[in-house]
């Protein structure tokens, strides 16, 4: 009735930024045994989840789509340890475990990611300053290596492989299963405090004092210049206890109210989001009256953009990039204004810009290609065009000069020399690749960055 | 607690249906030819829904003589049984191969009828039970591209109709499910029209919603209209169509 090895399908694939777009052979295994069989049969390419990396990290001529590897394996109600297959999505995990009072220790800006993809990008969330990145909360990872062997690694077992695999962008093998520690939450609601900061100095001071908050993140207006440079809205959040919720929520504090999901049915024309429109939007968004304190369910607090399906189409068919970098804390005061001014001078607007203060990277051993380090991270969206293409190398140079780095899950155009300087620990990942010959697991990104031979 | 038996539980529609039934509060009994293949999916359902999920001894639809004893060996007669197993087969091969031809008929018709009979008689004796038969829109009219599979499903559809009629007064409910194109392992590699192709999850939701209120359910619903048109085409015209 069924062949043991699923047949390949040809599909046009891209990252969330809609560029580059590639005709790929897509393999869709349903079990980890099928993954191993495909690798043994000569698979050469990269693992792919829901394709939410913005650039070309999960793009290759041959990809292994792991979204059918989506089984839960075990859950320990005492410790919160969840064992699951790599294709389980965060949305699925939340739907299953939030009603029971559990939340992943690290929650990114979208729930449409797979756990395997989240590990491969070593994702961070609004609580990074307190809890670090996802890699700190894993008990173990199981992956199929280039020789087809299934290997388990953890901070204690095969530690070099573990630290190269967290944040390793899928290059060390196909992640098939993992164990993650969830944490208890008192309700599905966040008590959110909001305040405005008139400029960069104010928002940085506000982040310093918000250090005790569980969650913190700021929306920053990248178009305001002069004395208003860096004006922002800081949002901090704490898990709400049931008794502080409005009466109608108290009966079932873990129920997230449903809401209509909007959709962008087609690509908007490239001019739809022009500079003047964004500037006007930012002005209104910043000036609008804010409620100092409000309660938001987890979906609205963590994933506001998830309520708009295919929002990446607003940037048109040419696609867009999300430019996210982090600067060392002591360089932010001088380098951040220069970068913001450079963006403004370019005439490039960013509709969505997010600022966040990271805490220290992992105390004893950060992931080899881990992105977060202590300091400010800024994420901006730019529609792709000639101006963006000219702007990004200039921004790369400014980030590099300040000792910062670019997030690989967002990167779509970094030069190899830039990458080599930003990520000296890349050698630890290369040490985990098979000797000689072309790499088994490689993406367009790893080739572009000369990370894989 | 109500228990649902899924026959042919390794298929994509079966697993999606198992999840929907567990979500609706049923404990599960999963049956397949190769029970070892069910272990990880059964464990997933347990973690996900916190319901009892058991795997039965091997069930072989083609081993007609084994069905009665196999049912007797179950921990209890289930409240609901879903017949999801099927064999699409290779139509080109079946035209010249008695074994493939027989297999398509035996899995989709003879075997399905045999186990449905055994279950229905026992449910009628108890005075309650629900049988859900997964037939196919392919059974609504014979087409050249799936004449063996389609005719076996046509027989199964007719049998379910008769079963419903026969056992209605005994408290046995029979639901006939006719899925259209579904993106499953069975149809993998086929060039199906994307707009007409449903996910197994959608089909499973339709089935569970239909159980309390419908006798025959097309899923997705628009197949009822498509098949009505296809049935209305006069045979002299239909025989010339390439379908």
CSV table of C-alpha atoms in Angstrom, one decimal, chain B residues 35-225:
chain,number,residue,atom,x,y,z
B,35,UNK,CA,0.8,-3.2,15.1
B,36,UNK,CA,4.4,-2.3,15.7
B,37,UNK,CA,4.0,0.6,13.3
B,38,UNK,CA,1.4,2.1,15.7
B,39,UNK,CA,3.5,2.4,18.8
B,40,UNK,CA,4.8,6.0,18.3
B,41,UNK,CA,1.5,7.3,17.1
B,42,UNK,CA,-0.3,5.7,20.1
B,43,UNK,CA,2.1,7.3,22.5
B,44,UNK,CA,1.6,10.7,20.8
B,45,UNK,CA,-2.1,10.4,21.3
B,46,UNK,CA,-1.7,9.5,24.9
B,47,UNK,CA,0.6,12.5,25.6
B,48,UNK,CA,-1.6,14.8,23.6
B,49,UNK,CA,-5.1,14.0,24.9
B,50,UNK,CA,-4.5,12.0,28.2
B,51,UNK,CA,-6.9,9.3,27.0
B,52,UNK,CA,-6.4,5.5,27.1
B,53,UNK,CA,-4.9,4.4,23.9
B,54,UNK,CA,-4.4,0.7,23.3
B,55,UNK,CA,-3.0,-1.2,20.3
B,56,UNK,CA,-4.9,-4.4,19.4
B,57,UNK,CA,-3.3,-7.7,18.1
B,58,UNK,CA,-2.7,-7.6,14.4
B,59,UNK,CA,-5.8,-7.2,12.3
B,60,UNK,CA,-5.8,-8.4,8.7
B,61,UNK,CA,-8.9,-7.4,6.7
B,62,UNK,CA,-8.1,-10.1,4.1
B,63,UNK,CA,-8.1,-12.9,6.7
B,64,UNK,CA,-11.9,-13.2,6.6
B,65,UNK,CA,-12.1,-16.2,9.0
B,66,UNK,CA,-10.2,-14.4,11.7
B,67,UNK,CA,-12.5,-11.5,12.3
B,68,UNK,CA,-15.0,-13.0,14.7
B,69,UNK,CA,-12.3,-14.4,17.0
B,70,UNK,CA,-10.3,-11.2,16.7
B,71,UNK,CA,-13.4,-9.2,17.9
B,72,UNK,CA,-14.0,-11.6,20.7
B,73,UNK,CA,-10.5,-11.1,21.9
B,74,UNK,CA,-10.9,-7.3,22.3
B,75,UNK,CA,-11.0,-6.1,25.9
B,76,UNK,CA,-14.7,-5.0,25.2
B,77,UNK,CA,-16.9,-4.5,22.3
B,78,UNK,CA,-16.2,-0.8,21.3
B,79,UNK,CA,-18.9,1.8,21.3
B,80,UNK,CA,-17.8,3.1,18.0
B,81,UNK,CA,-15.8,1.4,15.2
B,82,UNK,CA,-14.4,3.1,12.2
B,83,UNK,CA,-13.4,1.1,9.2
B,84,UNK,CA,-10.6,3.2,7.6
B,85,UNK,CA,-8.5,0.5,6.0
B,86,UNK,CA,-8.4,0.5,2.2
B,87,UNK,CA,-6.2,-0.5,-0.7
B,88,UNK,CA,-6.0,1.8,-3.7
B,89,UNK,CA,-3.9,-0.6,-5.6
B,90,UNK,CA,-2.4,-0.3,-9.0
B,91,UNK,CA,-5.2,-0.2,-11.6
B,92,UNK,CA,-2.8,-0.9,-14.6
B,93,UNK,CA,-1.4,-3.9,-12.8
B,94,UNK,CA,-4.9,-5.1,-11.7
B,95,UNK,CA,-6.1,-5.4,-15.3
B,96,UNK,CA,-3.7,-8.3,-15.9
B,97,UNK,CA,-3.0,-9.5,-12.4
B,98,UNK,CA,-5.5,-11.7,-10.5
B,99,UNK,CA,-3.7,-11.2,-7.2
B,100,UNK,CA,-3.8,-7.4,-7.3
B,101,UNK,CA,-7.4,-7.5,-8.6
B,102,UNK,CA,-8.4,-9.9,-5.8
B,103,UNK,CA,-6.6,-7.8,-3.2
B,104,UNK,CA,-8.4,-4.6,-4.2
B,105,UNK,CA,-11.8,-6.4,-3.9
B,106,UNK,CA,-10.9,-8.2,-0.7
B,107,UNK,CA,-9.6,-5.3,1.3
B,108,UNK,CA,-12.1,-2.7,0.2
B,109,UNK,CA,-15.2,-4.8,-0.1
B,110,UNK,CA,-15.1,-8.4,1.1
B,111,UNK,CA,-12.9,-7.8,4.1
B,112,UNK,CA,-14.7,-4.6,5.1
B,113,UNK,CA,-18.1,-6.3,4.8
B,114,UNK,CA,-16.9,-9.2,6.9
B,115,UNK,CA,-15.7,-7.2,9.8
B,116,UNK,CA,-18.6,-4.8,9.6
B,117,UNK,CA,-21.0,-7.7,9.8
B,118,UNK,CA,-19.3,-9.2,12.8
B,119,UNK,CA,-19.3,-5.9,14.6
B,120,UNK,CA,-22.9,-4.9,13.7
B,121,UNK,CA,-24.3,-8.2,14.9
B,122,UNK,CA,-22.6,-7.8,18.3
B,123,UNK,CA,-23.6,-4.2,18.6
B,124,UNK,CA,-27.2,-5.1,17.7
B,125,UNK,CA,-27.2,-7.7,20.4
B,126,UNK,CA,-26.0,-5.1,22.9
B,127,UNK,CA,-28.5,-2.6,21.5
B,128,UNK,CA,-26.1,0.2,20.8
B,129,UNK,CA,-23.1,1.1,18.7
B,130,UNK,CA,-21.8,3.2,15.8
B,131,UNK,CA,-20.1,2.0,12.7
B,132,UNK,CA,-18.3,4.5,10.5
B,133,UNK,CA,-17.3,3.2,7.1
B,134,UNK,CA,-14.8,5.1,5.0
B,135,UNK,CA,-16.0,4.6,1.5
B,136,UNK,CA,-15.1,7.0,-1.3
B,137,UNK,CA,-16.5,9.3,-3.9
B,138,UNK,CA,-14.9,6.8,-6.3
B,139,UNK,CA,-17.8,4.4,-5.5
B,140,UNK,CA,-20.4,6.9,-6.9
B,141,UNK,CA,-19.7,6.0,-10.5
B,142,UNK,CA,-17.3,3.6,-12.2
B,143,UNK,CA,-14.5,5.3,-14.0
B,144,UNK,CA,-11.8,3.9,-16.3
B,145,UNK,CA,-8.9,5.2,-14.1
B,146,UNK,CA,-10.0,3.3,-11.0
B,147,UNK,CA,-12.5,0.7,-12.1
B,148,UNK,CA,-11.4,-1.9,-9.6
B,149,UNK,CA,-11.1,0.4,-6.6
B,150,UNK,CA,-14.2,2.3,-7.5
B,151,UNK,CA,-16.4,-0.7,-7.9
B,152,UNK,CA,-15.2,-2.2,-4.6
B,153,UNK,CA,-16.1,1.1,-2.9
B,154,UNK,CA,-19.4,1.2,-4.7
B,155,UNK,CA,-20.2,-2.2,-3.2
B,156,UNK,CA,-19.1,-1.1,0.2
B,157,UNK,CA,-21.3,2.0,0.0
B,158,UNK,CA,-24.3,-0.1,-1.0
B,159,UNK,CA,-23.5,-2.5,1.9
B,160,UNK,CA,-23.3,0.3,4.4
B,161,UNK,CA,-26.7,1.6,3.2
B,162,UNK,CA,-28.2,-1.9,3.7
B,163,UNK,CA,-26.6,-2.3,7.1
B,164,UNK,CA,-28.0,1.0,8.2
B,165,UNK,CA,-31.5,-0.1,7.1
B,166,UNK,CA,-31.2,-3.5,8.6
B,167,UNK,CA,-29.9,-2.6,12.1
B,168,UNK,CA,-31.5,0.8,12.6
B,169,UNK,CA,-34.1,-0.6,15.0
B,170,UNK,CA,-31.4,-2.4,16.9
B,171,UNK,CA,-29.7,0.8,18.0
B,172,UNK,CA,-26.8,0.5,15.6
B,173,UNK,CA,-26.0,3.7,13.8
B,174,UNK,CA,-24.1,3.5,10.5
B,175,UNK,CA,-22.3,6.4,8.9
B,176,UNK,CA,-21.0,6.3,5.4
B,177,UNK,CA,-18.1,8.7,4.7
B,178,UNK,CA,-17.2,9.6,1.1
B,179,UNK,CA,-14.0,11.6,1.0
B,180,UNK,CA,-12.8,13.2,-2.2
B,181,UNK,CA,-9.2,13.9,-2.9
B,182,UNK,CA,-7.2,13.8,0.4
B,183,UNK,CA,-3.5,14.6,0.7
B,184,UNK,CA,-2.3,11.3,2.3
B,185,UNK,CA,0.4,8.7,1.8
B,186,UNK,CA,-2.0,6.8,-0.5
B,187,UNK,CA,-2.3,9.7,-2.9
B,188,UNK,CA,1.4,10.9,-2.5
B,189,UNK,CA,3.0,11.5,-5.9
B,190,UNK,CA,-0.4,11.9,-7.6
B,191,UNK,CA,-1.0,15.1,-9.4
B,192,UNK,CA,-4.2,16.2,-7.5
B,193,UNK,CA,-5.9,19.5,-8.0
B,194,UNK,CA,-4.8,21.6,-5.0
B,195,UNK,CA,-8.2,23.4,-4.6
B,196,UNK,CA,-10.1,20.1,-4.4
B,197,UNK,CA,-7.6,18.3,-2.1
B,198,UNK,CA,-8.4,18.3,1.6
B,199,UNK,CA,-6.1,17.6,4.5
B,200,UNK,CA,-6.7,14.4,6.6
B,201,UNK,CA,-7.4,16.7,9.6
B,202,UNK,CA,-10.2,18.4,7.7
B,203,UNK,CA,-11.7,15.1,6.8
B,204,UNK,CA,-11.4,13.9,10.3
B,205,UNK,CA,-13.2,16.9,11.7
B,206,UNK,CA,-16.0,16.5,9.2
B,207,UNK,CA,-16.4,12.9,10.1
B,208,UNK,CA,-16.6,13.5,13.9
B,209,UNK,CA,-19.0,16.4,13.4
B,210,UNK,CA,-21.2,14.2,11.1
B,211,UNK,CA,-21.4,11.1,13.4
B,212,UNK,CA,-24.3,12.3,15.6
B,213,UNK,CA,-26.4,13.8,12.8
B,214,UNK,CA,-25.7,12.3,9.4
B,215,UNK,CA,-26.1,9.0,7.5
B,216,UNK,CA,-23.9,9.8,4.5
B,217,UNK,CA,-21.3,12.5,4.6
B,218,UNK,CA,-19.2,13.8,1.7
B,219,UNK,CA,-16.0,15.4,2.8
B,220,UNK,CA,-15.3,18.2,1.9
B,221,UNK,CA,-19.0,18.9,1.4
B,222,UNK,CA,-18.6,20.2,-2.2
B,223,UNK,CA,-18.0,16.6,-3.4
B,224,UNK,CA,-21.7,16.0,-3.0
B,225,UNK,CA,-22.3,18.5,-5.8
